[in-house]
Amino acid sequence: KDGRKPANPAFWWVNGKGEEVKWSFEEFGSLSKKTANVLSEACGLQRGDRIVAILPRVPEWWLLNVACIRAGIVFFPGTSQLTAKDILYRLQASKAKCIVTNDTLAPAVESVL
C-alpha cells in the first residue's frame, strides 16, 4: 500500500434494492461536462434557456442538474408523480425548450405535446 486513504466519492447513490452508483470528483466532473456539451451542442440549448426534467431521483437527475449549471441553463425539476395536467402547466409556465424524461414517464409527457 502507498499509505494513502481511498478518495471519498463526490457522488454516492443507493436505491431501495441496495444497488449503488459511486462517482469520483473526476468522473462526476467529466460526466457533467459531457452532458452540458450534449445540451448545448446536440440539443442547441443556450445560456438562459429552460429545461424541465421529469425524472425519479436517479443519478442522472443530479448529473443533469450540474450540467445545466455548467451550461447556464435553467433547470426545472419535476417529480415522477406529475400528471399530464401538471406537466402541461409546467411547460407553459416555464416556456422550456427541452424536456428530459425516461421511458416509463415518456407517455405522460407525450400526451401533452
XYZ file of C-alpha atoms in Angstrom:
113
model
C 0.000 0.000 0.000
C 1.150 3.517 -0.687
C -0.175 4.828 2.644
C -2.990 6.915 1.135
C -6.643 6.627 2.019
C -9.029 5.933 -0.852
C -10.688 9.083 -2.152
C -14.175 9.873 -0.900
C -16.727 9.748 -3.681
C -18.179 13.020 -4.927
C -21.476 11.246 -5.502
C -22.834 8.119 -3.856
C -26.346 6.943 -4.693
C -28.079 3.850 -3.272
C -31.541 2.694 -4.323
C -34.065 0.676 -2.322
C -32.580 -2.607 -3.596
C -29.114 -1.704 -2.344
C -27.699 -1.002 -5.821
C -25.057 1.708 -5.742
C -23.580 4.275 -8.075
C -20.369 5.971 -6.974
C -18.630 8.688 -8.948
C -15.317 10.261 -8.042
C -14.901 14.010 -8.390
C -13.067 13.407 -11.663
C -15.800 11.123 -13.036
C -18.615 13.438 -11.951
C -16.843 16.431 -13.475
C -16.215 14.633 -16.747
C -19.771 13.280 -16.999
C -21.313 16.672 -16.216
C -19.127 18.352 -18.875
C -20.187 15.762 -21.460
C -23.838 16.222 -20.521
C -23.520 20.025 -20.722
C -21.989 19.636 -24.194
C -24.891 17.450 -25.325
C -27.371 20.045 -24.076
C -25.509 22.920 -25.748
C -24.376 21.292 -28.978
C -26.709 18.402 -29.845
C -29.821 19.962 -28.314
C -28.917 23.533 -29.276
C -29.719 24.996 -25.859
C -28.122 28.290 -24.898
C -27.395 30.113 -21.662
C -30.716 31.163 -20.097
C -32.803 28.529 -21.896
C -35.012 26.417 -19.682
C -35.172 22.655 -19.318
C -37.791 20.590 -17.479
C -36.600 17.293 -16.014
C -39.349 14.810 -15.228
C -37.395 12.004 -13.667
C -37.324 9.965 -10.490
C -34.348 10.692 -8.240
C -31.853 8.638 -10.220
C -28.159 9.537 -10.568
C -28.836 11.158 -13.930
C -31.112 13.698 -12.204
C -28.142 15.129 -10.287
C -25.883 14.860 -13.332
C -28.369 16.851 -15.418
C -28.695 19.441 -12.651
C -24.930 20.066 -12.536
C -24.682 20.035 -16.346
C -27.312 22.776 -16.512
C -25.330 24.866 -14.047
C -22.211 24.401 -16.200
C -24.054 25.428 -19.371
C -26.033 28.269 -17.784
C -29.316 26.508 -18.487
C -32.196 26.980 -16.046
C -33.169 23.617 -14.525
C -36.813 22.976 -13.598
C -37.184 19.716 -11.668
C -40.342 17.682 -11.892
C -41.280 14.611 -9.914
C -42.260 11.309 -11.471
C -45.695 11.742 -9.850
C -46.745 14.589 -12.158
C -49.953 14.099 -14.114
C -50.368 15.204 -17.730
C -52.157 18.327 -16.472
C -49.227 19.142 -14.134
C -46.719 18.610 -16.930
C -48.642 20.878 -19.310
C -48.802 23.638 -16.688
C -45.061 23.445 -16.012
C -44.219 23.527 -19.703
C -46.440 26.533 -20.339
C -45.329 28.430 -17.238
C -41.608 27.768 -17.734
C -41.500 28.166 -21.530
C -38.988 25.309 -21.516
C -37.208 24.476 -24.745
C -36.333 20.945 -23.645
C -37.848 18.096 -21.631
C -35.792 15.264 -20.169
C -37.581 12.127 -19.011
C -37.239 8.350 -19.096
C -39.050 5.591 -20.998
C -41.512 4.992 -18.175
C -42.624 8.629 -17.923
C -42.407 9.476 -21.655
C -46.067 8.556 -22.424
C -47.332 11.138 -19.907
C -45.053 13.798 -21.433
C -46.002 12.859 -24.996
C -49.709 13.091 -24.145
C -49.414 16.870 -23.643
C -47.168 17.615 -26.596
